[in-house]
Structure formats: structure tokens, C-alpha cells
Amino acid sequence: MNIRLARVDDLMGMQACNLQNLPENYTLKYYLYHALTWPQLSYVAEEDGKIVGYILAKMEEDVQEGDEPHGHVTSISVLRSYRRLGLAKRLMIQSQEAMATVYKAAYVSLHVRKSNRAALGLYRDTLGFTVKDIEKGYYADGEDAYAMRLSLKDLAR
Amino acid sequence: MPPAGIPPSRALPLKESGLFKEVLHYYEDRQLKKGLKTADAILKKFPKHGETLCMKGLILTHMGRREEGLELVKQGVRFDLTSHICWHVFGLIQKGQKNYEEALKSYTQALRFDKDNMNILRDAAHLQTQLRLYDALVETRHTLLRLRPQLRQNWIALSVAYHLRGDLAESKKVLEQFENIVKNVPDYDVEMSEILLYHIRVLEELSEYTEALALLDTHAKSRMIIDRVAIMEYRARILSKLQSPEAQQAWQGLIEQNPDCYDYYKGFLSSRAIDLDAVTDDIRPGALQILQDFVQQFPRAAAPQRLALSVSTGEQFKELVEPYLRTRLQKGVPSLFTDLKALYRSPEKRDAIESVVHALLDTLAHAPDAPCPSSIDPTVYIWTLYFLAQHHSHLGRHAKALELLDTAIAHTPTLPELYMFRGRVLKRLGDPYGAARWVDQARLLDLQDRFLNARCGKYRLRAGLIDEAVEVFGLFTKKDAVSPAQDLEDMQSLLYLIEEADAQLRNGNHAMALKKYLAIQKVFDDFEDDQFDFHGYSVRKFTINIYLNLLKWEDNLRSHPAYVHAAIAASRILVKLHDDPSMASAASDSHLSGAEKKAKKKAKKAEKKVQEEAKKAPSSTNEDKGLEATAPKDEDPDGTKLLQAPEPLERAAKLLKPLQTLAKSNIEAWVAVYDVAIRRKKYLQAVQALHHAHALQADSPELHVRLVDFKRRCAPNPALRVNMFSDTIGPGSSLSEKPDESVATVVSAFLPKLLPDEMSLEAYNSQFLQKHSTRGDAVLAAAKVSQALGAPREEVEAAVFNVLNADVELDIETAVAVDAFLSEIRSPREEEFRSAAGERFALSTVFVPHAKLPELRKSALHVPNVAEEKEEVIS
């Protein structure tokens, strides 16, 4: 599997991949907005031109007072048939590096459904995220989200 | 007295003039209600004040009263044709309607009366970009820069405009000037970093590699460019283009940064004069050595290992592939077969893989009923069986695949992948109903997984179970959506739209099929509109490189397979509709079964409920609804109105237009273009389409049918007949309007290259058949032609039944097409054919007698009880 920076012509493939995997979906314009605002942060896993996994990432735009600049993972997923290759981790690492070097991100945040144990395991055990907070009713269907964080301090240079 | 130059009809007394300023402020602050009230106060005294009328219209449009608003704006413009405000408002409204051409005209008018208005100029620039009017864009950007040279974005925007016009040298000049005057750049300025990367791209595109490299190195060193990956990529690429010895080191750095990126290995090898896509025997050992070294350096990266499999041959390949397979089977990597499939182009590699995996299986196999011996890892066993099933099915050995899957499922009944693939094998065997049942079973094993859910829905659609498919999709779509189908459409799911459209078509529901194909067209229209906001945004954000890539992508947008497929399929329906207008009036529900009608009623009821609830929601009258119209509610839920809309051929031609530049290598596209062109009497275009198709595949059966069609349709024209046609023509071939003479001359110059001149069409057809008598699709095409030439039905039937001969290559798809043809000509022998085809494709169900279809469809939904006790959970 080829891991590389997402290009404009990957966005439709990312959108298709997201629609097959996750219940949170977006129109293409939202992908365009990510790519055209932070062109360094989104990555794809590709096999023979087909997008089999992606990370769609951004920088937090309104940083609260006292907070540091930080990145945010809008969406990350890998097609079921391409699991166990470590793709999510590889995608995440590339994006984190870019957040730290280009935007001096201090940490990266993401949300995960409370019920999504598989993803929780990935973020916590494989990628080293920790649960920072629980956001009540974060999802459209009323489910709570874990707000998770990973420090990028050791990546900054 | 009004100030000089202001026409008396525009001038307002002091009080109203103040009110008008208030209207403008209220509008800008989106205090719409107050704005409206104030505008009305002016209009009470001056009902013909154009600018106020326009502002009122604009405000009403924002409040959702669109038609009323537009009417007022038009009135306002009429009352004051020289006001830049009126034209600006009109342009805004047209832009909101995505009518970019008209909007630009209005903006151009507005600029005539206020030539230095920055807002209008900027909007005009965006419209010019959207419309790809790059000469005009350069001019507008020039004006903007002249007016405000202190704004960074005005410089960059001008450079981009030159770039888009193809004037790279000017683009470069502007950037140099800008960089000379720019001051006080803060540390870590992402924007400046992006601008410099853009500058380097311009130099690279000008092939000024040395300058590009110098600029890159200077600014990388000074840390003005902060995107480290971009620096490394640009550097490696430019060094390679310069054939510099430093290139290798640059690529090495990138590989260290991301050892899973194929491009980096490709770049590294190219710096060692190795083309990864064309490895020859004399460079093979060197290439392999390099890759092996990378495997050592990055043992966790998959890319160099996989690339080594592509490069190696013979014994070396066997040595490498064995551990590659073993470690991944132990890990249970589901995509292993897909990963290696590309290697099967080499029979030697294919056989090597087969023997390695079979040997591995031998060490794992045990009596099917006995528990797995403790010495054996059950996971490896299952994934090995799974791999082999894919392997054998890929090579057409479906029975073997099913056998392996049954062993695996008996051993581990809880792994969804096994059921999914079993469904896929059945699909390949022509059993969509069995396939849907098995995939449903996979879904039931993990109800939390949307991927399994989506597969299940897709397979149900393939089995024609549309309502049932939508029901299953609905488990993951938004609960507050009007319907699952609407949510998937709103989320631009092309996968779903294509599958449903195709399913509707197979079920004979042309109206719904057309509706879904046109929904795909709409998605692409939206994608095209999506770029609009970025014409301004990207220049402000200075993300120019990716913005230029966006424009390029947009220009080729409709080369996407989903658009191509939808356009061709929709055009076929529209052509059919033209040939048989009664199709539109035929009762649209006649094909629905009772259950389907019931489900439809239920869906309609649910939709109504959602809409009623939406109405109940409180809405503030001051709420800004923006200028873009929101989607109106679906007035045509079953697509009948689409089917009845006038001018089907013009609609088809519009759909197909982009394919003529973007799908040039697609023969189906040219055939579709021909079918529409010939009916629109665009003879030249028809001939050109035939020519393109001919160049792509001279012996295409579909083309054969069209060549004869063309000759028949044109033949009665004396001008043509004298030149090229000497045969007599069958019935029904005369046209009311024939090509005029100038066209006829061109046509007659081209056609003989495609079709022999002095031969009857019957003879031509039998010649084609003789040449391709062992091809099922050719036999069918020849039968279609002889039917068109007026041969008796019995003869046509006998001809088409020849596809069943032992020496004819026949696949399921062609057999299905044959069946459809027999049904179209109302052949009494259709069931006979179905029965014979059913025997030929023993495991298929697509040819069962029509009477048995409802039962089969039901069986696709019946899921046998999944084993309750889960023995070994692997997932």
C-alpha cells in the first residue's frame, strides 16, 4: 500500500472510502476546504489508484485563550478489507509530523464515539492518545464522544 | 439639486438618501427585516427608484422569497440602467443561481459605471476564472493590483492569472517583483512559505531547474519555507531533473521520512538510472539489491518488500514470496490476495504463489470435523483457505473456491470475510440472489460495521431488491434525513447512485433509472460549482499550488468513470424514449409488485411526516437563507416527469458532450454519441463518432450495428447514393430529412474507409459474422443487424441461438444481453433460451423461468440461522 500526501484528485476517493466506513459523512466541498486550507496535513493509502484509507486533518481555527495551536483529525478510516496493515498508524504519523513542523502544533485532538471500541483501542493503545474529556451528545444521533489528545511536543523542531 | 452626473431618476432627497444608506448597512449586517422596512419607506415615496428596488429584491432573495426578489431586481435594473448598484445586485443574484455567464455580463455592466469598484472587480475575477476567461482575468487582476498594490494577494492573484493563461514568464516576473518589495515577513509565515513554493513551481514548469533549486535552497536555509516534506520533495524532484548526483541522497531522505511511499523508491531508483516500471534483465540484480537494502533498513515498511516481488523473477521470487505470504497469513491480512493479484500477469509468479500457499495449507490441514490441533494456529489455517479461494476464483475455478470457503466456514463460522467472498463467487457465477444472501449473512456477523452493511446493500441492488437494499442502507444513514436514499444522494455517494440506477434499469424502471443517473450528473455539477468559492479563498490563503491542481482537476472532472457510465446509460434511455415516445406515457408503476407498491407508499408517508415536522420547526423571518437556492422538495419521486420532459435527444447530447474530450478512449461513449447524433441529424458528428470508435476497435460488435444503421439511414439521399451506396435498402429506413449536400460530401469521403462500398448490407453482415463466428457478442450483433434489415423473426432467432454452439465463446453478460434481445423482439423462444443458458451456466440463477423470479428474490433475503456458538472468534 502506497502512503502519500493527499492530492486534489484523491478527494473523491477519500469521500467514497469514508462513506463506506463511517456514519459521519461530508460533501466534497468539506474535503476541498481541508485540502485547500492545510494542503500538508491529509494523507491517503492507495492501491492501484484506489483509495483504501485516509486521514483528513486540519488545524484548529479558533484556539481558545491560553490554549496552544493544535491539529485536529476530522476523519480517519481504512476499508475493512485493508485492515491489519498498520495503515491508520502510518497515516496518522505522517499527518502529525506535518502538523508539528509546518504549523507548530503542540498537540493533536480527535473525537471518537464512546461505543467505538475498536477505534478507541487504536487511538489509545497504538497511537498513544489519551482521553481528555467526554463531550455529551457530540454526534448527530446524540451519542457522547471522547475528546482525545496526543502531545506533539517531541516532534516539534 | 442632484450632484453632477447623477440622473434625476436616481437622485433622492436628503432624507431618503440617508435611508438608502441605512438599507445598505442593514443588508451588510444581515439585518434583513430592518433593511426591508427601510427600503419600503423609500419606495412609498419613490416607487420607481431602481437602486432601492434592487436592494429590496436582494433582501427578499436572502429571506427566501426568491421569485419575488428576482422580479424586483429586474424591475430596478430597468428603471436605472446606468447604476452600478443595480447591475451589481443583478449579478449577485445571477451568481447565486450559478448562472455565471449572465452574472459576468451584469458585472461587466456594473464596471462600466464604476470601473474601480474593488468588490465588483474581485467578483468579476472569480467569475472569469470559473468561466476560464483567462485573458479577461489577467486584465481584471491587473486593475486590482494597480488599485491596491499594498495587498499581498493582489500580486499573487495576478501571477496566478498569468499562469492560468499559460504565460509562465510573466507569472515569474510578477513574483520576483513582489518578493523584491515585500517587507516585514514574520518568522514561520505559512503564507509566505506557500508563495515561495509556488514561485519554485513556476520555475520548475519553465524548466529553469537551476534557478528553482537555488531559490529553494536559499529559502529552505533561511527557514522562509517551512513545509519540510515539500522542501524535500521539490528538491529530490528538481535534482533528478538536473541529473545531479545529489538526487539519490535527497530521495533517501524522503524514504526515511516515509518508507511506505512508492514514489520515493521510484525516484531513488531513477537516480541510479533504473526505471522501476521497465526493469530489464541486466539491471534486475542491481535494482533488487537496492530494494533488499531498504528492506533491511526499514523492516517494518511494506513497500520495499512488495516492490522486490515485482522486480524479482524465478528462484529469487520464490524465495522472497514465501516469507511475504507466510507472515501475512499469520497476521491475517485480508487484502493479501488483492495486494498480489497484479503479479499474476506473470504465469510463473502465479504458479509459484499457488504452490507456496498450497504447501502451507498441507502443513495446516486436518480432518474437517476434528478440532484444530494445538500445534496449528487456526488463524493461519483460515486465512490460507481464504487466500486460496480468492486465488482459484480469480482464475475461474469457482467450484474449487466454493469448496475451500465451505471448509473455512465450517471451521470458523464467525468471520465475515468468508461469507462476503462466498457471495462474490456466486455473483461471478451468475447467481445474484445467492450472492445477496451470503453477503447479508456477513453483515449479520458484525452489525456495527458500515462496510459490511454497504456491501449487503450493493448486493441486494444487484439482485434487483431495491427497497430492501435501501432499508439496509438506512441502518447507517442519518436518522433525520428524508430517506436513506436522500441522505446517500446528499452525501454524494456515487457508489450507491450508480448501483441503484443500474438496478432500476435492470428491473425495467426507466423513469427511476433516469432519475438516478441524472442525480449523478447533478453531483458532478455540484463538484464543478464547488470550486467557485476557492477562486477568492485560495488567493487569500496563498495555497496556490494545490489551487492550481484543483482547477486542473475540475477541467477533467467528467472523465470520472461514474460520470461516464451515468452519461452513457442515461443517453441510452433518452434515445429509447425518442424512438418510442409511448414509453413515457406507459404507466410508470406497472412493473412494481404489490409489495413494492406498498413499500413505496410507506416511504412516501414517512417522507411527508418528515417534511411536516420540518415545517413545524420555528423559523425566524429574519433568517438569512443566502443567495443560493436550497434544494426544492422532490416533485417527481418516481421519475415520471423526467421521462416525459421534452427533447430527450437534446438532453442526451448535453450529457454526452464532455465525453467527447474526456472519454476519448471509451468506445461505448462514441457509440452513444453516434446514437444521439444520427437521430439529431448531425451527420458529421455521427461519422466522426464512428471514426473514433473504429480507431479504438475496428471489429467491435456495437460498432458493426451502428455502421449498418448509418448506411441505412443515409442511403435514400441521392447525393449519397450516387457516391457510395448501390444496394437497395430494407423497409423503414427512409428519413424525412436527409443530410444536405456539403455534409454528404464529407460523409462520403469518410464512410468508405469504414464500410465497403460495393456490397449489400446483408452480405456485409454475413461477412462480419463469418469473421467472428466464435464470439458470442459478434453473433448477437449480427442477429441484431439482420433483424434491423428485415429478416424474418424465425431466422433472427435461429441466428442468435447460435451463441449456444459449443465453439462459441459465451459469457454470462452476453447471454443476458441475448435474452434481453429475444425479449425485445417478443420471441416465443425466450424461455427456451433461458433454459438452455441456465444449463450452460449451471450455478447461475439469472436464467430461471420468469415465473420463478419472485421466489428467488425472496430467497435472497432468507438468511439461515448463523451458528449460535462462536467457536473461534477471528476478526
mmCIF file of C-alpha atoms in Angstrom, chain A residues 1-4 8-9 12 15 19-23 25-29 32-33 35-37 39-40 43 47 79-85 90 94 97 101-104 157, chain B residues 188 194 226-228 257-258 260-262 300 331-335 338-339 383 416-417 446 449-451 455 490-492 494-495 527 530 533 537-538 543 546 550 553 560 875:
data_model
loop_
_atom_site.group_PDB
_atom_site.id
_atom_site.type_symbol
_atom_site.label_atom_id
_atom_site.label_comp_id
_atom_site.label_asym_id
_atom_site.label_seq_id
_atom_site.Cartn_x
_atom_site.Cartn_y
_atom_site.Cartn_z
ATOM 1 C CA MET A 1 0.000 0.000 0.000
ATOM 2 C CA ASN A 2 1.274 3.378 -1.005
ATOM 3 C CA ILE A 3 1.150 6.063 1.686
ATOM 4 C CA ARG A 4 1.364 9.603 0.390
ATOM 5 C CA VAL A 8 -6.999 17.012 -5.166
ATOM 6 C CA ASP A 9 -7.745 14.014 -7.342
ATOM 7 C CA MET A 12 -13.445 11.826 -4.244
ATOM 8 C CA GLN A 15 -15.103 10.629 0.307
ATOM 9 C CA LEU A 19 -19.000 6.712 3.097
ATOM 10 C CA GLN A 20 -18.275 3.014 3.169
ATOM 11 C CA ASN A 21 -16.719 3.028 6.608
ATOM 12 C CA LEU A 22 -18.171 5.657 8.886
ATOM 13 C CA PRO A 23 -21.527 7.143 9.766
ATOM 14 C CA ASN A 25 -20.071 11.864 6.151
ATOM 15 C CA TYR A 26 -19.337 15.106 4.367
ATOM 16 C CA THR A 27 -19.882 16.610 0.959
ATOM 17 C CA LEU A 28 -16.858 17.006 -1.266
ATOM 18 C CA LYS A 29 -16.630 20.692 -0.548
ATOM 19 C CA LEU A 32 -11.782 20.573 -0.607
ATOM 20 C CA TYR A 33 -11.809 23.051 2.245
ATOM 21 C CA ALA A 35 -7.070 20.313 1.294
ATOM 22 C CA LEU A 36 -7.034 23.926 0.162
ATOM 23 C CA THR A 37 -6.508 25.336 3.623
ATOM 24 C CA PRO A 39 -2.571 21.098 1.964
ATOM 25 C CA GLN A 40 0.150 19.435 4.034
ATOM 26 C CA TYR A 43 -2.754 11.655 3.654
ATOM 27 C CA GLU A 47 -3.557 0.629 -4.010
ATOM 28 C CA LEU A 79 -11.546 -0.003 4.392
ATOM 29 C CA ARG A 80 -12.326 -3.177 6.283
ATOM 30 C CA SER A 81 -10.533 -5.333 3.732
ATOM 31 C CA TYR A 82 -7.319 -3.326 4.231
ATOM 32 C CA ARG A 83 -7.045 -3.630 7.956
ATOM 33 C CA ARG A 84 -4.176 -5.166 9.904
ATOM 34 C CA LEU A 85 -1.597 -3.469 7.746
ATOM 35 C CA ARG A 90 1.173 5.206 9.212
ATOM 36 C CA GLN A 94 2.659 11.483 8.565
ATOM 37 C CA GLU A 97 4.698 15.304 11.622
ATOM 38 C CA THR A 101 6.650 21.077 11.581
ATOM 39 C CA VAL A 102 4.505 23.321 9.400
ATOM 40 C CA TYR A 103 2.097 24.718 11.977
ATOM 41 C CA LYS A 104 3.967 24.180 15.239
ATOM 42 C CA ARG A 157 11.757 21.152 15.682
ATOM 43 C CA TYR B 188 7.122 30.990 10.498
ATOM 44 C CA GLU B 194 3.435 28.720 0.245
ATOM 45 C CA ILE B 226 8.685 25.781 6.466
ATOM 46 C CA ASP B 227 6.997 22.806 4.833
ATOM 47 C CA ARG B 228 9.746 20.267 5.341
ATOM 48 C CA GLN B 257 10.637 10.293 6.271
ATOM 49 C CA ASN B 258 8.022 7.931 4.811
ATOM 50 C CA ASP B 260 5.811 3.457 2.562
ATOM 51 C CA CYS B 261 5.680 5.845 -0.356
ATOM 52 C CA TYR B 262 6.242 4.169 -3.706
ATOM 53 C CA ARG B 300 8.538 -2.543 9.123
ATOM 54 C CA LYS B 331 -1.150 -11.958 10.758
ATOM 55 C CA GLY B 332 -4.417 -12.467 8.939
ATOM 56 C CA VAL B 333 -4.099 -9.676 6.399
ATOM 57 C CA PRO B 334 -7.391 -9.713 4.471
ATOM 58 C CA SER B 335 -6.058 -7.777 1.487
ATOM 59 C CA THR B 338 -5.631 -8.137 -3.775
ATOM 60 C CA ASP B 339 -2.120 -6.996 -2.976
ATOM 61 C CA TRP B 383 -6.660 -17.059 6.152
ATOM 62 C CA PRO B 416 -17.491 -12.101 7.794
ATOM 63 C CA GLU B 417 -14.818 -12.047 5.081
ATOM 64 C CA ASP B 446 -20.941 -7.583 12.601
ATOM 65 C CA ASP B 449 -19.644 -2.330 10.536
ATOM 66 C CA ARG B 450 -20.819 0.029 7.840
ATOM 67 C CA PHE B 451 -18.561 -1.575 5.258
ATOM 68 C CA ARG B 455 -21.733 -4.433 0.654
ATOM 69 C CA ASP B 490 -26.979 14.412 -0.397
ATOM 70 C CA MET B 491 -23.686 12.903 0.740
ATOM 71 C CA GLN B 492 -22.816 12.402 -2.941
ATOM 72 C CA LEU B 494 -21.718 7.793 -6.327
ATOM 73 C CA LEU B 495 -21.329 4.140 -5.458
ATOM 74 C CA PHE B 527 -18.448 19.422 -7.830
ATOM 75 C CA ASP B 530 -17.648 23.778 -5.564
ATOM 76 C CA ASP B 533 -15.510 29.902 -3.582
ATOM 77 C CA TYR B 537 -10.264 31.854 -0.878
ATOM 78 C CA SER B 538 -7.056 30.267 -2.116
ATOM 79 C CA THR B 543 -2.366 27.883 -1.072
ATOM 80 C CA ILE B 546 -2.989 22.980 -4.644
ATOM 81 C CA LEU B 550 -7.877 21.963 -8.209
ATOM 82 C CA TRP B 553 -8.857 18.538 -11.758
ATOM 83 C CA HIS B 560 -14.572 10.115 -13.846
ATOM 84 C CA SER B 875 -11.980 -10.694 13.166
#
